[in-house]
Amino acid sequence: MSAPSAKGNLVGSIFLGLFGSFFFVIGVGAAIATYQQGHSGDGQSVWVGVIMGTFFALVGAGIIYAAFASHKKGKKAVKLAAEHPNAPWLHRRDWAEGRIVDSNKVGFIFVLIFAVFWNAIAWAATIGVFKEGSNADEAARYVVLLFPLVGLGLAYAAIYQLMRWRKFGSSAFDMAEVPGVIGGSLGGIILTKVNVRPEKGFHLSLRNIKEVVTGSGKNRSTNVTVLWESEQWVKEDALADDPTQSAIPVLFNIPFSCSSPENVSSSVTIKWELKVKAEMPGVDYQSTFEVPVFKTENSDPDFDARAARDAETVASAPVVDWRKSGIVIRDDFSGATLVEARAGRNFIFLFVPLLIGLGMLVGTYFAWNSNMPKIFPIFLTIFGLLVTAGCGGALFTSLRLKIFPDRLESERRFFGLTKYASVNVSELDRLESISTMSSGEVHFYDLVGIKHNGEKVKFPLRIRGKAQADAMIKLIEDKISTDR
């Protein structure tokens, strides 16, 4: 993990402060100018202009405050890095203390600010376009309606986050040892603010992820790739007799091949994320922690995380009902076990992204025929096609996987096109699951057969969740011959 520098911290804080100052000056100027000119004009326009200007000024003030807070926090990080140059897990105070508070409160504040910011602009633009006497043509009016609809979705997300935070508060992860060890384990206990007693137990996941930030401004987006992941179910509450809180034990074994946290570049970051979830009446419990997991002198290159995981004492995951997942498993007339992943099985999770992609393409027509700059509908078309193609491909692709004792055969079908793949068990070294796409917090996994020579054979089952993907791997391994 690259150590923070004093120069980089100062430059970043100055840039953030200037960015906030721009918003503040523009907002104050717009509010004053609108108010001074408004008495002779449309009263509704004055109201909208003053509100918008004031909001921009408040956003700018908030960014300026964040710049000062970031600089202060950065100075502490630089000092810790200088004191512990070879121990990056001591560069953050919470990591060094071994007590990490979840991100629920920060997540709620971020979603709230973004939702308010989006809705303020979207609804102001909508009012301006639809007000009596507007010069906007009919096409522009239909396009602008997309933005307040998205704003309503963001408002719902913010309200849900608030309800979760008020119900459960902030949880803390007390580490058994700092740091967690690659080629070793991560252990500790999660302490909740209130007593949480889920009927199905707690679902824990540990992910090694890579975040890639692309674009800038309103086109900024973050792509998350799961490099490694492990999941488990825990029924045990270490404080079962305490009615005021719960204590969730954590123990994950981590293979040596994983990557340490690192800022690879200004846009690429590798980190570790511990997440706990539980189904509850009303709002579900969920907490997320960014945890320190590094290669240290205690890392064992020969550590077998899978064997150690199999020996762990954890609650069994709920039995997978494959039919509810849109997957049918039955005996085939050929003598094989047939795994049939039907098209449209993930409709619930991909419908909204697909609708957004189609909305972009529909909006392109109106935007092109409006007075907007042509660059806007061009970008709208590109993003709409990418989103629609990705979601549509996942929705309308089916797969038939035949499991013979000595081989695996697959047929992938997409609108009449069929692609075949096969691998002999004697050539197969192992089966793995890889995250290929996501919708919100839901990740979808394909299976990959890795041969002894390193070649890979992909079986795109698009299984929802790591637990189900691992269950499918176990099912296949139980069916095929073990003589490899």
Short mmCIF file of N, CA and C in Angstrom, two decimals, residues 8 90 143 155 244:
data_model
loop_
_atom_site.label_atom_id
_atom_site.label_comp_id
_atom_site.label_asym_id
_atom_site.label_seq_id
_atom_site.Cartn_x
_atom_site.Cartn_y
_atom_site.Cartn_z
N GLY A 8 1.07 15.38 -1.76
CA GLY A 8 -0.17 14.91 -2.38
C GLY A 8 -1.39 15.30 -1.56
N LEU A 90 -0.77 0.33 9.88
CA LEU A 90 -0.74 1.29 10.98
C LEU A 90 -0.88 2.73 10.50
N VAL A 143 -37.58 14.49 -22.43
CA VAL A 143 -36.25 14.06 -22.00
C VAL A 143 -36.01 14.42 -20.54
N ALA A 155 -34.10 9.33 -3.67
CA ALA A 155 -34.74 9.73 -2.41
C ALA A 155 -35.17 8.50 -1.61
N THR A 244 -29.07 -6.33 24.94
CA THR A 244 -28.82 -4.98 24.42
C THR A 244 -27.97 -4.97 23.16
#
